[in-house]
Amino acid sequence: MSDLETRFHESWLGMVQPVEGLVVSVPVLVEAQCMHRQPPSFQQTFLEVCPPVDAPRPTPAKDAASGPRRIADLPAFLEAVLQWAPDLYDAGAALPDDLSLYVPEGKQTLRPTLALKRQELSAAADGKEATSDTPAAQAGAAYVALIWDVGDGLNLDKPETQTGPWEYPAAAKFDRLLRQCRVPIGLLINRREVRLFYAPHGESSGVIRFRVDDMASVGGRPILDAFVMLLSGHRFFGALPERQLPAILAESRKRQVNVTNQLADQVFEALQLLLRGFEGAGERDARYATLLREALERGDDHLYGGLLTVLLRLVFVLYAEDRGLLPVESELYAANLSVLALFDELQQDHGAYPDSMSRRFGAWPRLLALFRAIFLGCEHGDLSMPQRRGELFDPHLYPFLEGWGPAGSAPITLAEHRAQVAVPGVDDETIFRVLQRLILLEGQRLSYRALDVEQIGSVYEALMGYHVRRVEAPAVCLRPDRAKAVWVSAVDALAQKPAQRAKWFKEDVGVSKSTAERIAEALDGAASEEQGLEILAGFRVRHSEIAKVGALVIQPGVERKRTSSHYTPRSLSAPIVEKTLAPLIKVMGDAPSSERLLHLKICDPAMGSGAFLVEACRYLADQVVAAWTREHRLDKIADEHEDVVNHARRLVAQRCLYGVDKNRFAVNLAKLSLWLVTLAKDEPFTFVDHALRHGDSLVGLDFEQIKSFHWQPSKQLELCRKALEAALDEAIALRQQILDLAASADASATREKFRLLRDAEDALEPVRLIGDLVVGAFFAATKDKDREKERNRRLALVEAWLQSGGPAPGEIIELQEEIRATLPVFHWMTEFPEVFFSERPDPLDDGEVNRAAFMDAFVGNPPYLG
């Protein structure tokens, strides 16, 4: 029965695509046993209350004709199709006056048409009451769902004034009403379709669209079955509490967090599989084995970084394909580049030819072609892909992935490149297993469309702090508390004193106290390394093999064993962002202008994958759209841009948001996160390169320190002052032009932004260089006297260089590289000069232009107690 129910739910969910956000999950529906097919005669009942659009009155079932249909009479429809008797809901004058929301920027009061009353069982199923003290939230506590009938045929996704003077999409209006009233379930109806909203407080909204024409067709009976299954009176009031709709929706959302954790675990498994696949390629090809060895010996986690990059590329592509951000509608893309299509082909081949998959090698080159097409762009036939650029897909950063390198080697001709390249022989079995772990969860296909952008970032954060290592003795894989896996050899285990062995397993390996004690006790009887290895194997991770001497494995670093990274859900990031930004906007007056809002500077100094910046982008963009409404500009903006909200998000992302992180991968992922949340289909991944930077936000100097060439500034040095102020003036002008181009997304503007940023970087490079030399002098010694001596030596080198007017000599460059090799130094005023030195409105004054030399707000994770 479970398989039948699973197929049923997968079928109707596939027919109502696209589903926006998570509403229901298949496993929860199956567990609730809520599959119910209506008899064929029921569709005739549906047709009677949904006559053709041009019919003057409801048409008898026998005269029902095909064509556009609509709900003729809403109460009759609700009673005939969903068994909602009139006594189940309040309407009109029966609705409390405070079950409404006045929107000041649009001068419109939002009010539902009907409200489904909360029954005792329904309240138990929901499991929580409204916690807000606002009148709307208190009124909303009496209802389990709100219904808004906006009129026949109204476009729900475009700005409208039919429901009131607020020029805004009806769908967005309804979402706001649900959140204000703290009623997460809603039905938005325009007589041609019914949209089921699920908008729990502090989380993203999910929407399923049930179109009347689809349910009226013979092939649409599964959709009609699902519509009645989810929304009938029985599903709200007659079923057991845990099988009522509120409980199903809440459990589906709860499972979504579990999906995030499970996906992160499976991505880690995919990472291990990928490592074995590349290792196997080296075993088959001695030439490639050399490239792999060089990648491992570089010393900067180059090999692990490349493997992690592949997984991040795949996760991004799967998300982008599900969201329509890549040209999945192109036949060429679907046939030759799509990751989902590739997985389907490999799955079919694995079923037909399971024994030959490890001897086939076509999938990896196909993925490389996709990665190149995303980075460089592609135009052919019906396929049009703009250049995306960005470090994540840059083929030059990890050349061992493509079989050439090493990175930084001398340029070669195309002919030489073709002669030297050795595409890794990663077999199709490996790629199939990797994609299987990214696409299937518990045997079901994962909908990346239903994931929040932050959840994609969390997958990466779960992989932070690992390294690729070559084992020096046979080892087994154990499961620590904080890391996903750690390899331990019998040699290392037996080298510990018996009395200290349990402590070593707990503190150094990271397993739980009870497991550490059991392993230590078992090892007391080991008379040899072979016996020790056999004992350890009894505690290994299920399905893991014993790693032979020289094998490559993924090991957690000290930081991963000690702490761990955590996914920041919107239920945490949203209230923190609102608590931070709402007072800042409030002091700007009751109706701040859109331009003044777009002058705000918001920063996360340890942004990780960008969860707080993404939420800040959403929040501030909503404020900008509200300002456009007050300024009567929304209609014009809607004519110029397909989606005003996404246009506002793109402006906010480029003009208002700044972030820093000392992990380079996190910076790249934060850039992609903002690209995804803004749906910036026409922008390269580099569109926020000027604002999201790599560096340690706690290590660096301000301009006064750099001008004085000292960490304790006093007297400015004339040579340094002149060089730095000239660089500053040039860079501010260039970076301001980048902000001014934020509203333009055409190809010429994109190229111009890239050029401006490159020129600004060149202008400020001497400033960074001088600042790095000062920081290097400070960390070169531990005593003040020695630091001062080193500082004076470096100052003499800098003065000679600046007086010469030429490029920095090799000795100075080497000193900079020395400090950068150990610390990602970050000089705030150098990296973001337009924030600290350009003229812009101060939000705390009357709006007059001044030099507001600060960030307006910082957002990010507070120091949690647990």
Coordinates of N, CA and C in Angstrom, one line a residue, residues 316 320 324-327 329 374-375 377 379 384-389 640-643 646-647 650 654 674-688 741-753:
F316 N 24.5 23.2 -6.6 CA 24.0 24.4 -7.2 C 23.3 24.2 -8.5
A320 N 19.5 25.1 -9.3 CA 19.2 26.0 -10.4 C 18.3 25.4 -11.5
G324 N 14.5 26.6 -12.5 CA 14.4 27.2 -13.8 C 15.4 28.3 -14.1
L325 N 16.5 28.3 -13.3 CA 17.6 29.4 -13.5 C 18.6 28.9 -14.5
L326 N 18.5 27.7 -15.0 CA 19.3 27.2 -16.1 C 18.3 26.9 -17.2
P327 N 18.8 26.9 -18.5 CA 17.9 26.7 -19.6 C 17.4 25.3 -19.8
E329 N 14.6 24.3 -20.5 CA 13.6 24.2 -21.6 C 14.2 23.9 -22.9
I374 N 28.7 26.8 -18.1 CA 28.2 27.8 -17.1 C 29.2 28.9 -16.9
F375 N 30.5 28.6 -16.8 CA 31.5 29.6 -16.6 C 31.7 30.5 -17.8
G377 N 29.8 30.5 -20.7 CA 28.6 30.8 -21.5 C 28.6 29.9 -22.8
E379 N 26.3 29.6 -26.7 CA 25.3 30.0 -27.6 C 25.3 29.0 -28.8
S384 N 21.0 29.1 -25.0 CA 21.6 30.4 -24.7 C 22.0 30.5 -23.3
M385 N 23.3 30.5 -23.0 CA 23.7 30.5 -21.6 C 24.7 31.7 -21.5
P386 N 24.4 32.7 -20.7 CA 25.4 33.8 -20.6 C 26.6 33.4 -19.7
Q387 N 27.7 34.1 -19.8 CA 28.8 33.9 -19.0 C 28.5 34.1 -17.5
R388 N 28.8 33.2 -16.7 CA 28.5 33.3 -15.2 C 29.8 33.7 -14.5
R389 N 31.0 33.2 -14.9 CA 32.2 33.5 -14.3 C 32.2 33.1 -12.8
E640 N 9.2 47.6 -16.5 CA 10.6 47.4 -17.0 C 11.2 46.2 -16.5
H641 N 10.7 45.6 -15.4 CA 11.3 44.4 -14.8 C 10.2 43.4 -14.6
E642 N 10.5 42.1 -14.8 CA 9.6 41.0 -14.8 C 9.0 40.9 -13.4
D643 N 9.8 41.1 -12.3 CA 9.4 40.9 -11.0 C 10.0 42.0 -10.1
N646 N 12.1 40.8 -7.0 CA 13.4 40.4 -7.3 C 14.3 41.5 -7.8
H647 N 13.7 42.5 -8.5 CA 14.5 43.7 -8.9 C 15.0 44.4 -7.7
R650 N 17.8 42.5 -6.1 CA 19.1 42.7 -6.8 C 19.7 44.0 -6.5
Q654 N 23.4 44.5 -4.3 CA 24.6 45.1 -4.9 C 24.9 46.4 -4.2
L674 N 23.3 34.8 -2.7 CA 22.6 36.1 -3.1 C 22.2 36.0 -4.5
W675 N 22.9 35.4 -5.4 CA 22.5 35.2 -6.8 C 21.2 34.4 -6.9
L676 N 21.1 33.4 -6.0 CA 19.9 32.6 -6.1 C 18.7 33.3 -5.5
V677 N 18.9 34.0 -4.3 CA 17.7 34.6 -3.7 C 17.2 35.8 -4.5
T678 N 18.1 36.3 -5.4 CA 17.6 37.4 -6.2 C 17.2 36.9 -7.6
L679 N 17.3 35.6 -7.8 CA 17.0 35.1 -9.1 C 17.6 35.9 -10.3
A680 N 18.9 36.1 -10.1 CA 19.6 37.0 -11.0 C 20.0 36.3 -12.3
K681 N 19.1 35.8 -13.1 CA 19.3 35.0 -14.2 C 20.2 35.7 -15.2
D682 N 20.2 37.0 -15.3 CA 21.0 37.7 -16.3 C 22.3 38.2 -15.8
E683 N 22.6 37.9 -14.5 CA 23.8 38.4 -13.9 C 24.8 37.3 -13.8
P684 N 26.1 37.7 -13.8 CA 27.2 36.7 -13.5 C 27.2 36.4 -12.0
F685 N 27.9 35.3 -11.6 CA 28.0 35.1 -10.2 C 28.8 36.1 -9.5
T686 N 29.5 36.9 -10.2 CA 30.4 37.9 -9.7 C 29.7 39.3 -9.4
F687 N 28.4 39.3 -9.5 CA 27.7 40.6 -9.4 C 27.8 41.3 -8.1
V688 N 28.3 40.5 -7.0 CA 28.5 41.1 -5.7 C 29.9 40.9 -5.3
L741 N 25.6 51.3 -11.3 CA 25.2 50.4 -12.4 C 24.4 49.2 -11.9
A742 N 24.1 49.2 -10.6 CA 23.3 48.1 -10.0 C 22.0 47.8 -10.7
A743 N 21.3 48.9 -11.2 CA 20.0 48.8 -11.7 C 20.0 48.2 -13.2
S744 N 21.2 48.2 -13.8 CA 21.3 47.7 -15.2 C 21.9 46.3 -15.2
A745 N 21.2 45.4 -16.0 CA 21.6 44.0 -16.1 C 22.1 43.6 -17.5
D746 N 22.2 44.6 -18.4 CA 22.6 44.2 -19.8 C 24.1 43.9 -19.8
A747 N 24.5 43.2 -20.9 CA 25.8 42.7 -21.0 C 26.9 43.7 -20.9
S748 N 26.6 44.9 -21.5 CA 27.7 46.0 -21.4 C 27.9 46.5 -20.0
A749 N 26.8 46.6 -19.2 CA 26.9 47.0 -17.9 C 27.7 46.0 -17.0
T750 N 27.4 44.7 -17.3 CA 28.1 43.6 -16.6 C 29.6 43.7 -16.9
R751 N 30.0 43.9 -18.1 CA 31.4 44.0 -18.5 C 32.0 45.3 -17.8
E752 N 31.2 46.4 -17.8 CA 31.8 47.6 -17.2 C 32.0 47.4 -15.7
K753 N 31.1 46.8 -15.0 CA 31.2 46.5 -13.6 C 32.5 45.7 -13.3

